[in-house]
XYZ file of C-alpha atoms in Angstrom:
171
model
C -104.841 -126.756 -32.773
C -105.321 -125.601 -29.593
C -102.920 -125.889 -26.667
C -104.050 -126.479 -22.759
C -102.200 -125.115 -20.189
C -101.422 -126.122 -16.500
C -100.192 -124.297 -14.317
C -98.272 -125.984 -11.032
C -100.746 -129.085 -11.368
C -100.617 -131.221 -8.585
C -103.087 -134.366 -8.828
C -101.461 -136.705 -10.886
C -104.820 -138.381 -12.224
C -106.046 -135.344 -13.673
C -102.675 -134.837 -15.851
C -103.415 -137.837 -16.677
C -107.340 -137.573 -18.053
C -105.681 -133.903 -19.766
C -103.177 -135.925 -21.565
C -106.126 -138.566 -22.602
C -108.070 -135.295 -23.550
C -104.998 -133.721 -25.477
C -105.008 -137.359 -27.415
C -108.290 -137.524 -28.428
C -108.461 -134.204 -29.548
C -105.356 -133.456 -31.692
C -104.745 -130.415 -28.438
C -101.380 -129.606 -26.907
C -101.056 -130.244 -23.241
C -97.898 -127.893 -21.610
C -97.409 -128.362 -17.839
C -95.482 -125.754 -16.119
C -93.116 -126.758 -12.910
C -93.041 -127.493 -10.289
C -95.358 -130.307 -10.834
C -96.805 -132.085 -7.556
C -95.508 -135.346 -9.065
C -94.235 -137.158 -11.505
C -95.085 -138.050 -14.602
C -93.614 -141.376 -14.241
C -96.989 -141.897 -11.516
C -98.806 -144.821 -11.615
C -101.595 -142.557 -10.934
C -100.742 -140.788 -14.350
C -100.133 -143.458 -16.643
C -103.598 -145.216 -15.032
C -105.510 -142.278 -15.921
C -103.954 -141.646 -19.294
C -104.280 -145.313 -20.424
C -102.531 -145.849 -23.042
C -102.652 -142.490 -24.930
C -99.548 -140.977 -23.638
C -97.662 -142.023 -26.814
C -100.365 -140.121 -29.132
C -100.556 -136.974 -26.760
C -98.516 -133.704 -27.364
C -97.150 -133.089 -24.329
C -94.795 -130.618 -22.852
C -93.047 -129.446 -19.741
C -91.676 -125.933 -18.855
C -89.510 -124.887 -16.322
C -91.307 -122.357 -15.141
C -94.256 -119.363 -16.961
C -91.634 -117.678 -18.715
C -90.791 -120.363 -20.172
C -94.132 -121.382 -21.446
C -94.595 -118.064 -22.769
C -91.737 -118.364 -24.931
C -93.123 -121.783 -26.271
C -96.758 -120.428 -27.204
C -96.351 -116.694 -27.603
C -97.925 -114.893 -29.441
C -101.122 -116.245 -29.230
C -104.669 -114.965 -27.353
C -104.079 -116.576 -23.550
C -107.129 -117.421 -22.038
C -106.913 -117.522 -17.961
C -109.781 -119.634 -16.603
C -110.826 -118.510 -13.602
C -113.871 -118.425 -10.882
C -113.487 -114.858 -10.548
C -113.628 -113.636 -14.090
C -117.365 -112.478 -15.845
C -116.965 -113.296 -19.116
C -118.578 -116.513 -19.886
C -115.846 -119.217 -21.652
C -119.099 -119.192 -24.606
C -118.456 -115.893 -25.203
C -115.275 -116.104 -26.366
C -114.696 -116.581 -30.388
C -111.506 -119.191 -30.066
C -109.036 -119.329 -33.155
C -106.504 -122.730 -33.309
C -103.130 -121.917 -31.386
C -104.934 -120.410 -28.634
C -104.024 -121.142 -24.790
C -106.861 -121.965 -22.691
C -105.092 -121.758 -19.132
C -105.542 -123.415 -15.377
C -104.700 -123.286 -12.446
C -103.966 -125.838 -10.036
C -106.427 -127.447 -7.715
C -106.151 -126.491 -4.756
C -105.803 -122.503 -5.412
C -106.464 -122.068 -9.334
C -104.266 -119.362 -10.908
C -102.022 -116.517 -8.796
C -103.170 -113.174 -9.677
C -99.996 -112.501 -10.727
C -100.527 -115.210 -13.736
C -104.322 -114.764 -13.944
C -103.612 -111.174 -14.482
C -100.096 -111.258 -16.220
C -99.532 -109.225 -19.578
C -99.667 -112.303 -21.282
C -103.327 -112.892 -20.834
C -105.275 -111.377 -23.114
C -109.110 -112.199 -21.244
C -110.260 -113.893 -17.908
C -112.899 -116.307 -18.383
C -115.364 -118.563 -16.193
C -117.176 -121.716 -16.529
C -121.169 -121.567 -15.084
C -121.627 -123.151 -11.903
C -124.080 -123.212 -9.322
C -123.635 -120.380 -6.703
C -122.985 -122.700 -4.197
C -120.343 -124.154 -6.162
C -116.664 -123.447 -5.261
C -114.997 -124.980 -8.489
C -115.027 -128.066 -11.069
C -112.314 -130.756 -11.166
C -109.129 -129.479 -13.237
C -109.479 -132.084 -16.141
C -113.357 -131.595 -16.313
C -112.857 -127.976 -16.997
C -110.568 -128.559 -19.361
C -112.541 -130.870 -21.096
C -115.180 -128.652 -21.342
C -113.484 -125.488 -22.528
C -111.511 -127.487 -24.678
C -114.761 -129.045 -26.611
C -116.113 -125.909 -27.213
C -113.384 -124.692 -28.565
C -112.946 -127.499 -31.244
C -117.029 -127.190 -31.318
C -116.585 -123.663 -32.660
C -114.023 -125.052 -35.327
C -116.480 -127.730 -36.539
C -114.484 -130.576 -34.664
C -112.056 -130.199 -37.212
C -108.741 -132.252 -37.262
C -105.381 -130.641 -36.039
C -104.403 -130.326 -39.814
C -107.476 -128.619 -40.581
C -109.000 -131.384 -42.579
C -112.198 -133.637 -41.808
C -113.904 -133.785 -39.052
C -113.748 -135.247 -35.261
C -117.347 -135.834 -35.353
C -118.938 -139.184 -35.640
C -122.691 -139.811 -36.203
C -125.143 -142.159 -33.832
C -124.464 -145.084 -36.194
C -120.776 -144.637 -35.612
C -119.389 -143.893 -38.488
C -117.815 -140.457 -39.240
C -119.890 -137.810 -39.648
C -120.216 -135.282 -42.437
C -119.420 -131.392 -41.378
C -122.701 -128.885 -40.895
């Protein structure tokens, strides 16, 4: 499946909706220090609900260390600066779709590290200066299961379910 990335997060309710997103979509959420608080946060565990026992979730020290945990894999830096459109992009399960914080997105020094094998960038209005950490996520992360039919971690079934509720056959 595929695996989120934050890097130096530091609002605790959007680790939280990221860790509800990794939950309800079989994805692997890795944080890397230093966090702006802790996961112990109300503001985390309110967010999160009660998913943080079904959510993959892990914390690294600092980037190398998160590079050791998911390399080799195709890194994907999210970024308002890049030109390729986050469509474009054919995604394959184990990739690394990463983020910055909020207040600064990525350093160059990640955005553009060896590691990262293309920049990419959400739509938004001109006038727009950036979307909300765990939206963005959300929304690269659903098009990448999208483009895998919504298929479980395991490869089997399907995520989908139709208007009536029950689960959905694949297309």
């Amino acid at each position: 499946m595929f695996r989120i990335v934050f890097h130096t997060p530091e609002i605790p309710p959007n680790t939280g909706n990221a860790i509800r997103l990794a939950a309800n979509t079989g994805a692997e959420l890795h944080l890397v220090e230093p966090l702006g608080f802790s996961l112990d946060a109300r503001n985390v565990r309110r967010a999160g609900l009660d998913y943080h026992d079904l959510a993959r979730v892990h914390v690294h020290a600092d980037l190398a260390a998160a590079w050791r945990a998911l390399l080799p894999a195709a890194v994907y830096a999210f970024s308002t600066t890049a030109t390729r459109c986050y469509t474009d992009v054919a995604y394959a399960p184990g990739d690394v779709l990463l983020f910055g914080c909020e207040s600064a997105g990525l350093p160059p020094e990640v955005e553009h590290a060896p590691e990262v094998s293309d920049r990419v960038r959400l739509p938004m209005l001109p006038t727009s200066r950036s979307l909300n950490l765990a939206n963005a996520a959300a929304v690269a992360m659903y098009e990448a299961w999208r483009q895998h039919g919504f298929r479980n971690p395991d490869g089997s079934g399907s995520g989908r379910v139709s208007s009536s509720g029950s689960p959905a056959h694949p297309a």
